[in-house]
XYZ file of C-alpha atoms in Angstrom:
474
model
C 17.807 -14.728 20.770
C 14.359 -14.934 20.724
C 12.391 -12.540 18.241
C 8.822 -11.796 17.603
C 7.863 -10.247 14.418
C 4.594 -8.366 13.872
C 3.344 -7.560 10.316
C -0.227 -7.394 8.446
C 0.951 -9.495 5.428
C 2.650 -12.959 4.597
C 2.940 -14.569 1.279
C 1.282 -16.420 -0.370
C -1.581 -16.582 1.837
C -2.166 -12.824 2.554
C -0.042 -10.280 0.782
C -0.360 -7.144 -1.690
C 3.437 -7.165 -2.585
C 6.885 -7.125 -0.933
C 5.969 -7.144 2.517
C 4.472 -10.291 2.376
C 7.483 -12.090 0.760
C 9.609 -10.585 3.287
C 7.659 -12.087 6.309
C 7.567 -15.553 4.391
C 11.310 -15.761 4.005
C 13.454 -13.490 6.579
C 12.359 -15.202 9.733
C 13.617 -18.506 8.083
C 17.103 -17.036 7.419
C 17.558 -15.619 10.782
C 16.471 -19.243 12.135
C 19.460 -20.494 10.340
C 21.829 -18.037 12.720
C 19.978 -19.762 15.576
C 17.508 -17.103 16.711
C 14.097 -18.624 17.740
C 11.714 -16.522 15.591
C 7.540 -16.446 15.656
C 5.240 -14.051 13.675
C 1.984 -12.383 15.058
C -0.182 -11.723 12.113
C -4.337 -10.634 11.822
C -6.197 -13.960 11.966
C -7.271 -13.538 8.231
C -9.811 -16.774 6.895
C -6.386 -17.941 4.898
C -4.233 -17.996 7.514
C -6.934 -19.543 10.103
C -7.577 -22.228 7.713
C -5.202 -24.523 8.867
C -4.400 -23.090 12.521
C -5.414 -24.482 15.945
C -6.255 -22.403 18.913
C -3.445 -21.927 21.383
C -5.995 -21.513 24.340
C -4.917 -17.742 24.732
C -7.543 -14.993 25.082
C -7.494 -11.695 26.271
C -9.455 -8.659 26.241
C -8.161 -5.551 24.475
C -9.835 -2.158 24.956
C -10.306 0.012 22.067
C -11.840 3.537 23.135
C -14.875 3.013 24.965
C -15.320 -0.599 23.624
C -13.208 -3.821 24.818
C -12.942 -6.467 22.286
C -11.616 -10.345 22.417
C -8.551 -11.297 21.180
C -8.023 -15.170 20.422
C -4.556 -16.769 19.510
C -4.176 -19.299 17.049
C -1.176 -21.161 15.946
C 0.164 -22.429 12.491
C 3.559 -23.224 10.954
C 4.870 -21.723 7.969
C 5.874 -23.809 5.180
C 9.087 -23.838 6.238
C 8.475 -24.350 9.814
C 8.236 -21.034 11.422
C 5.474 -20.459 14.181
C 2.616 -18.067 13.054
C 0.853 -16.586 15.889
C -2.514 -15.635 14.390
C -4.513 -12.808 16.285
C -8.272 -13.370 15.608
C -11.175 -11.157 16.049
C -13.729 -12.088 13.492
C -15.425 -8.461 13.182
C -11.943 -6.899 12.050
C -10.336 -9.518 10.132
C -12.430 -12.221 8.966
C -13.233 -10.178 5.704
C -12.394 -10.260 2.028
C -9.575 -7.889 1.570
C -6.446 -7.221 3.672
C -6.915 -3.282 3.839
C -10.036 -2.919 1.813
C -12.403 -4.012 -1.050
C -13.371 -3.098 -4.368
C -14.970 -0.151 -2.773
C -11.674 1.059 -1.310
C -9.769 1.066 2.211
C -11.835 -0.493 4.865
C -13.463 2.518 6.950
C -12.650 0.793 10.160
C -8.734 0.532 9.442
C -7.763 2.554 12.235
C -9.487 0.416 14.703
C -8.417 -2.957 13.131
C -4.450 -2.268 13.558
C -4.763 -0.050 16.616
C -6.466 -3.342 18.032
C -3.709 -5.599 16.333
C -0.853 -3.572 17.714
C -2.198 -3.660 21.317
C -2.743 -7.447 21.189
C 0.635 -7.624 19.578
C 2.202 -6.138 22.930
C -0.101 -8.101 24.922
C 1.091 -11.537 23.401
C 4.723 -10.536 23.842
C 3.962 -9.357 27.442
C 2.769 -13.334 27.945
C 5.202 -15.252 25.973
C 7.573 -17.214 27.599
C 10.480 -16.836 27.547
C 10.148 -13.149 26.859
C 11.000 -11.805 23.663
C 14.676 -9.895 23.076
C 13.599 -7.933 20.191
C 10.076 -6.965 18.625
C 10.487 -6.570 14.985
C 7.821 -4.390 13.248
C 6.806 -3.451 9.740
C 5.511 -0.568 8.442
C 2.756 1.469 9.947
C 0.257 -1.523 10.622
C 2.276 -2.355 13.691
C 4.114 1.055 14.447
C 2.104 1.995 17.258
C 3.920 -0.625 19.270
C 6.914 1.168 20.123
C 4.549 3.761 21.447
C 2.270 1.361 23.659
C 5.736 -0.322 25.239
C 7.435 3.184 26.199
C 4.056 4.242 27.758
C 3.550 0.762 29.487
C 7.602 1.256 30.363
C 7.858 -2.601 29.411
C 11.333 -4.166 29.251
C 11.065 -4.889 25.390
C 13.134 -3.402 22.644
C 11.925 -2.718 19.393
C 12.753 -2.388 15.821
C 10.565 -0.918 13.069
C 11.328 -1.428 8.994
C 10.002 0.880 6.816
C 8.902 -0.803 3.487
C 7.261 1.912 2.061
C 6.512 5.355 4.009
C 4.083 6.450 1.685
C 1.752 4.526 3.336
C 1.840 6.074 7.304
C -1.510 5.117 9.348
C -2.861 8.775 8.829
C -6.310 9.026 10.602
C -8.192 12.117 11.634
C -7.950 13.098 15.262
C -10.981 11.509 16.249
C -9.463 7.972 16.158
C -6.839 9.149 18.811
C -8.843 7.743 21.648
C -8.977 4.494 20.167
C -5.147 4.447 21.417
C -6.519 4.518 25.126
C -3.388 6.407 25.458
C -3.094 9.651 27.603
C -3.234 13.564 25.923
C 0.314 13.564 26.409
C 0.992 11.352 23.415
C -1.224 13.645 20.978
C 1.569 15.803 20.437
C 4.475 16.524 17.996
C 6.670 14.136 19.704
C 4.126 11.292 19.803
C 1.072 10.707 17.316
C -0.092 14.387 16.203
C 0.835 15.042 12.917
C -0.613 18.255 11.129
C -3.987 17.708 13.380
C -4.043 14.115 12.691
C -2.782 10.717 14.041
C 0.410 9.353 12.152
C 1.231 5.963 13.573
C 3.857 5.624 11.305
C 5.373 8.953 12.517
C 5.068 7.799 16.379
C 6.757 4.606 15.720
C 9.626 6.136 14.136
C 9.997 8.499 16.935
C 9.586 5.946 19.852
C 11.027 2.596 18.454
C 14.808 1.583 19.494
C 16.066 1.693 15.855
C 14.460 1.817 12.625
C 15.343 0.305 9.037
C 14.671 1.094 5.446
C 15.172 -1.704 2.535
C 18.140 0.135 0.757
C 20.800 2.560 0.634
C 19.192 5.223 -1.960
C 15.839 4.548 -0.320
C 17.118 5.799 3.282
C 18.646 9.193 1.465
C 15.958 9.739 -0.317
C 13.240 9.489 2.518
C 15.962 11.985 4.651
C 16.262 14.431 1.990
C 13.924 14.510 -0.851
C 9.911 14.937 -1.025
C 10.014 10.854 -0.981
C 9.984 11.355 2.686
C 6.347 12.229 2.152
C 6.556 14.716 5.034
C 8.419 12.452 7.410
C 11.721 13.902 7.019
C 11.545 15.544 10.568
C 11.230 12.649 12.273
C 13.351 10.419 10.058
C 16.182 13.245 10.472
C 15.726 12.868 14.256
C 16.249 9.685 14.181
C 19.028 9.649 11.627
C 21.581 8.075 13.753
C 19.529 5.447 14.487
C 17.958 4.784 10.588
C 19.939 1.793 9.153
C 19.221 -0.019 5.705
C 18.794 -3.863 5.130
C 18.323 -4.860 1.688
C 15.717 -7.351 1.195
C 16.784 -10.617 -0.192
C 14.953 -13.088 -2.466
C 14.388 -17.140 -1.101
C 16.017 -18.846 -4.029
C 14.614 -22.164 -3.048
C 11.596 -20.594 -3.602
C 12.179 -18.868 -6.732
C 14.100 -21.716 -8.502
C 12.698 -22.122 -12.031
C 14.875 -25.504 -12.564
C 12.956 -27.148 -9.474
C 9.548 -25.929 -8.752
C 6.341 -27.953 -9.940
C 4.198 -24.456 -9.843
C 5.012 -23.843 -13.539
C 4.018 -25.842 -16.546
C 7.694 -26.586 -17.162
C 11.240 -26.383 -15.370
C 13.866 -24.450 -17.216
C 17.278 -22.805 -15.950
C 20.270 -20.550 -17.644
C 21.828 -23.289 -19.799
C 18.227 -24.828 -20.851
C 15.708 -22.510 -21.737
C 13.425 -24.969 -23.769
C 11.022 -25.038 -20.599
C 10.589 -21.195 -20.642
C 9.267 -21.406 -24.284
C 6.785 -24.032 -22.768
C 5.942 -21.821 -20.411
C 5.542 -18.800 -22.252
C 3.143 -20.787 -24.717
C 0.818 -22.050 -21.448
C 0.663 -18.526 -20.271
C -0.980 -17.134 -23.382
C -3.036 -19.780 -23.440
C -4.280 -19.556 -19.800
C -4.732 -15.734 -20.130
C -6.653 -16.302 -23.483
C -4.314 -14.308 -25.614
C -3.476 -15.142 -29.060
C -0.648 -17.534 -29.590
C 2.627 -17.301 -31.420
C 3.170 -13.471 -31.234
C 6.192 -12.321 -33.524
C 7.221 -9.532 -30.553
C 7.839 -10.435 -26.783
C 5.196 -11.069 -23.949
C 5.551 -8.087 -21.454
C 4.220 -8.704 -17.781
C 3.292 -6.067 -15.204
C 2.966 -7.476 -11.647
C 1.924 -4.645 -9.045
C -0.172 -3.065 -6.522
C -2.664 -0.901 -8.582
C -1.515 2.327 -7.356
C -0.242 5.829 -8.779
C 3.441 5.091 -7.186
C 3.815 2.061 -9.933
C 3.760 3.982 -12.900
C 0.516 3.084 -15.000
C 0.207 6.525 -15.905
C 3.234 6.000 -18.218
C 2.767 3.001 -19.556
C -1.298 3.370 -20.558
C -0.683 5.951 -22.977
C 1.559 3.893 -24.452
C -0.392 0.616 -25.141
C -1.667 1.160 -28.426
C 1.686 1.628 -29.875
C 3.253 -1.313 -27.975
C 0.712 -3.945 -28.844
C 0.738 -3.024 -32.307
C 4.253 -4.375 -33.002
C 2.795 -8.072 -32.246
C 3.295 -8.236 -28.798
C 1.366 -9.391 -25.555
C 0.883 -7.798 -22.401
C -0.188 -9.367 -19.215
C -1.221 -7.163 -15.796
C -1.981 -8.658 -12.680
C -3.054 -6.456 -9.873
C -5.536 -4.914 -7.562
C -6.017 -1.620 -5.912
C -6.897 1.544 -7.088
C -10.756 1.456 -8.825
C -9.984 4.255 -11.074
C -6.621 2.520 -12.524
C -8.853 -0.721 -12.401
C -11.279 0.803 -14.493
C -8.693 1.980 -17.132
C -7.100 -1.069 -17.671
C -10.307 -3.192 -17.900
C -11.320 -0.889 -20.616
C -7.670 -1.115 -22.278
C -8.019 -4.975 -22.076
C -11.399 -4.794 -23.951
C -9.916 -2.725 -26.722
C -7.412 -5.157 -27.435
C -8.766 -8.491 -26.172
C -6.182 -10.876 -28.297
C -3.062 -8.973 -27.202
C -3.364 -7.789 -23.474
C -4.990 -9.552 -20.638
C -5.633 -7.782 -17.188
C -6.001 -9.862 -14.306
C -7.530 -7.808 -11.521
C -6.823 -10.159 -8.682
C -3.595 -11.269 -6.611
C -2.632 -14.991 -6.454
C 0.968 -15.853 -5.897
C 0.972 -19.124 -7.998
C -0.518 -17.391 -11.361
C 2.794 -14.588 -10.521
C 5.043 -17.153 -10.608
C 3.287 -18.431 -14.193
C 3.592 -15.254 -15.341
C 7.109 -14.537 -14.741
C 8.089 -17.823 -16.200
C 6.275 -17.150 -19.496
C 6.696 -13.609 -19.614
C 10.074 -12.111 -21.835
C 10.209 -8.743 -20.152
C 8.668 -7.236 -16.625
C 7.819 -3.689 -16.771
C 8.293 -1.768 -13.933
C 8.341 1.798 -14.355
C 7.752 2.994 -10.828
C 8.102 7.022 -9.986
C 9.518 5.580 -6.553
C 10.360 2.117 -5.390
C 12.018 0.913 -2.056
C 13.083 -2.074 -3.074
C 11.290 -3.752 -5.869
C 11.202 -7.127 -5.286
C 9.184 -8.113 -7.899
C 11.848 -7.629 -10.677
C 14.432 -9.734 -8.695
C 11.799 -12.580 -8.478
C 11.642 -11.692 -12.634
C 15.390 -12.418 -12.807
C 15.345 -15.688 -11.280
C 12.978 -16.790 -14.381
C 14.903 -15.302 -16.804
C 12.161 -12.107 -17.251
C 14.079 -9.174 -18.380
C 12.948 -6.183 -16.050
C 12.400 -2.507 -17.589
C 13.040 -0.416 -15.035
C 12.678 3.217 -14.089
C 16.325 3.671 -12.736
C 15.136 5.011 -9.037
C 15.445 3.482 -5.444
C 16.112 0.048 -5.106
C 15.582 -0.675 -8.830
C 18.627 1.327 -9.486
C 20.609 -0.015 -6.875
C 19.535 -3.876 -7.475
C 19.539 -3.832 -11.185
C 22.336 -3.154 -14.000
C 21.538 -1.740 -17.323
C 22.619 -3.995 -20.222
C 25.346 -3.318 -22.312
C 25.554 -5.152 -25.799
C 29.205 -3.945 -26.330
C 30.364 -5.563 -22.811
C 27.582 -7.741 -22.689
C 27.153 -6.820 -18.901
C 23.757 -6.089 -17.058
C 20.818 -7.619 -16.320
C 17.663 -5.388 -16.995
C 16.964 -2.208 -19.156
C 16.788 0.975 -16.966
C 15.663 4.280 -17.930
C 15.317 7.884 -17.075
C 13.997 10.384 -16.873
C 10.772 9.538 -15.355
C 8.420 10.194 -18.456
C 6.767 8.021 -21.089
C 9.104 9.155 -23.794
C 11.914 7.246 -21.634
C 9.917 4.266 -20.886
C 8.945 3.873 -24.944
C 12.323 4.574 -25.824
C 13.663 1.492 -23.533
C 10.696 -0.497 -24.532
C 11.660 -0.080 -28.085
C 15.252 -0.837 -27.148
C 13.418 -4.478 -25.683
C 11.717 -5.109 -29.079
C 15.280 -4.603 -30.816
C 17.048 -7.078 -28.316
C 14.238 -9.711 -28.637
C 15.447 -9.752 -32.071
C 18.638 -10.135 -31.804
C 18.728 -13.715 -30.527
C 22.184 -13.591 -29.267
C 22.081 -10.555 -27.153
C 18.571 -11.524 -25.538
C 19.967 -15.026 -24.823
C 22.962 -13.361 -22.791
C 20.702 -10.825 -20.834
C 18.632 -14.057 -19.888
C 21.700 -15.664 -18.503
C 23.087 -12.427 -16.852
C 19.418 -12.461 -15.314
C 19.231 -16.014 -14.166
C 22.847 -15.749 -12.380
C 22.161 -12.843 -10.438
C 22.065 -13.443 -6.734
C 20.226 -11.760 -3.979
C 20.248 -14.425 -1.088
C 18.734 -13.508 2.243
C 21.886 -14.733 3.966
C 23.744 -11.284 3.905
C 20.419 -9.153 4.908
C 19.709 -11.804 7.730
C 23.360 -11.167 8.771
C 22.753 -7.476 8.872
C 19.866 -7.741 10.857
C 21.210 -9.975 13.318
C 23.825 -7.351 13.952
C 21.245 -4.904 14.607
C 19.501 -6.981 17.036
C 22.707 -7.251 18.920
C 23.277 -3.657 19.050
C 20.018 -2.973 19.915
C 20.278 -5.520 22.979
C 23.591 -4.503 24.002
C 25.367 -7.524 22.861
C 27.193 -6.344 19.968
């Protein structure tokens, strides 16, 4: 089949988390199954740097305006075709969704334009794509546009996180240039606003989530963030496909992106990575306790409110903590204050850099993942590859993919906790300190973690089955 992906992120060039990692790897594994896959992306500066114009341009109506879209091409490191929709005013700026002042005020314009450009690109491609595989709210308008224009294209919408829905005030509806019939409960209207994700859920040929537990929670609990009626309406077409890990990209034994290679049977290089990390981020060397890390968007969902009150107690145990991430300005301020209060033991790196994230995972002993909710949680899966043990709230994908360590049976690859509270997190951090001091248990835990496998081969096969079902080729 010919498949056109469309998304707002791709790692490592323009990414805030799991969505970018999926875009970097899943198309490659679908290619192994014989599919022809291309990925449509906004023309961010980091992507345009090595891109070439395809000589394809078209005008996109956006309310009363008409904006120009230029299509550029670049190959991914694995050889997948990336088709970049360029509009300088909308996409050539610092940040994907916002900057230090908050979200961009014109995000509705930016991603309505992008969705329209994806449809126009799909109309022009030869051969025509069998499937448009769309991701999150940024491209959720595409199925609506395809139905409105009665185009012979099939669509699959993947929900990576329904917390972000593309909800904007109703005055942005004219940007879609759709007839007023689409401003209805069966279309974009949602409590007086427009909601792009809800409209995509109702209009796509099929919908997927990134885990079984997440599917159930968004259908039947408040984690559906108000979209439960739309999701229940599409329940028969709502499937789950877990995310995977490109194990060739996350292999500490063969990569040159970390200070020293290591493996489950030879951990000497991990000790080198630990020392190098502390030096790189400016923390005091040779702690008697473990090095903790947190790599995350700065968002309420990620559980920073649980960790912040615990920092004085944790760091008093001669531990180190490295947090990498950007996002909410209030959380950024709180973390900066805390890092200045503990300058030799806590480093807050207020940015996102994929190579730095790998060096942090390679050098840390534990990854803290106290998310209140988590659809999948790819960073803990990456941490396992580097022998860095996740300390995680047993919820959603974290509960689904990780197994809590039992020292009696010597089974398990993580330390899971519940309920969702600072007290439960603190109990588990103390458990981590105890296991770290028991070197035999800690080594077994590292070995279990590094032998866990989450290859993309299985998920790619599941997507293949869904594509065939949608196209009537099952």
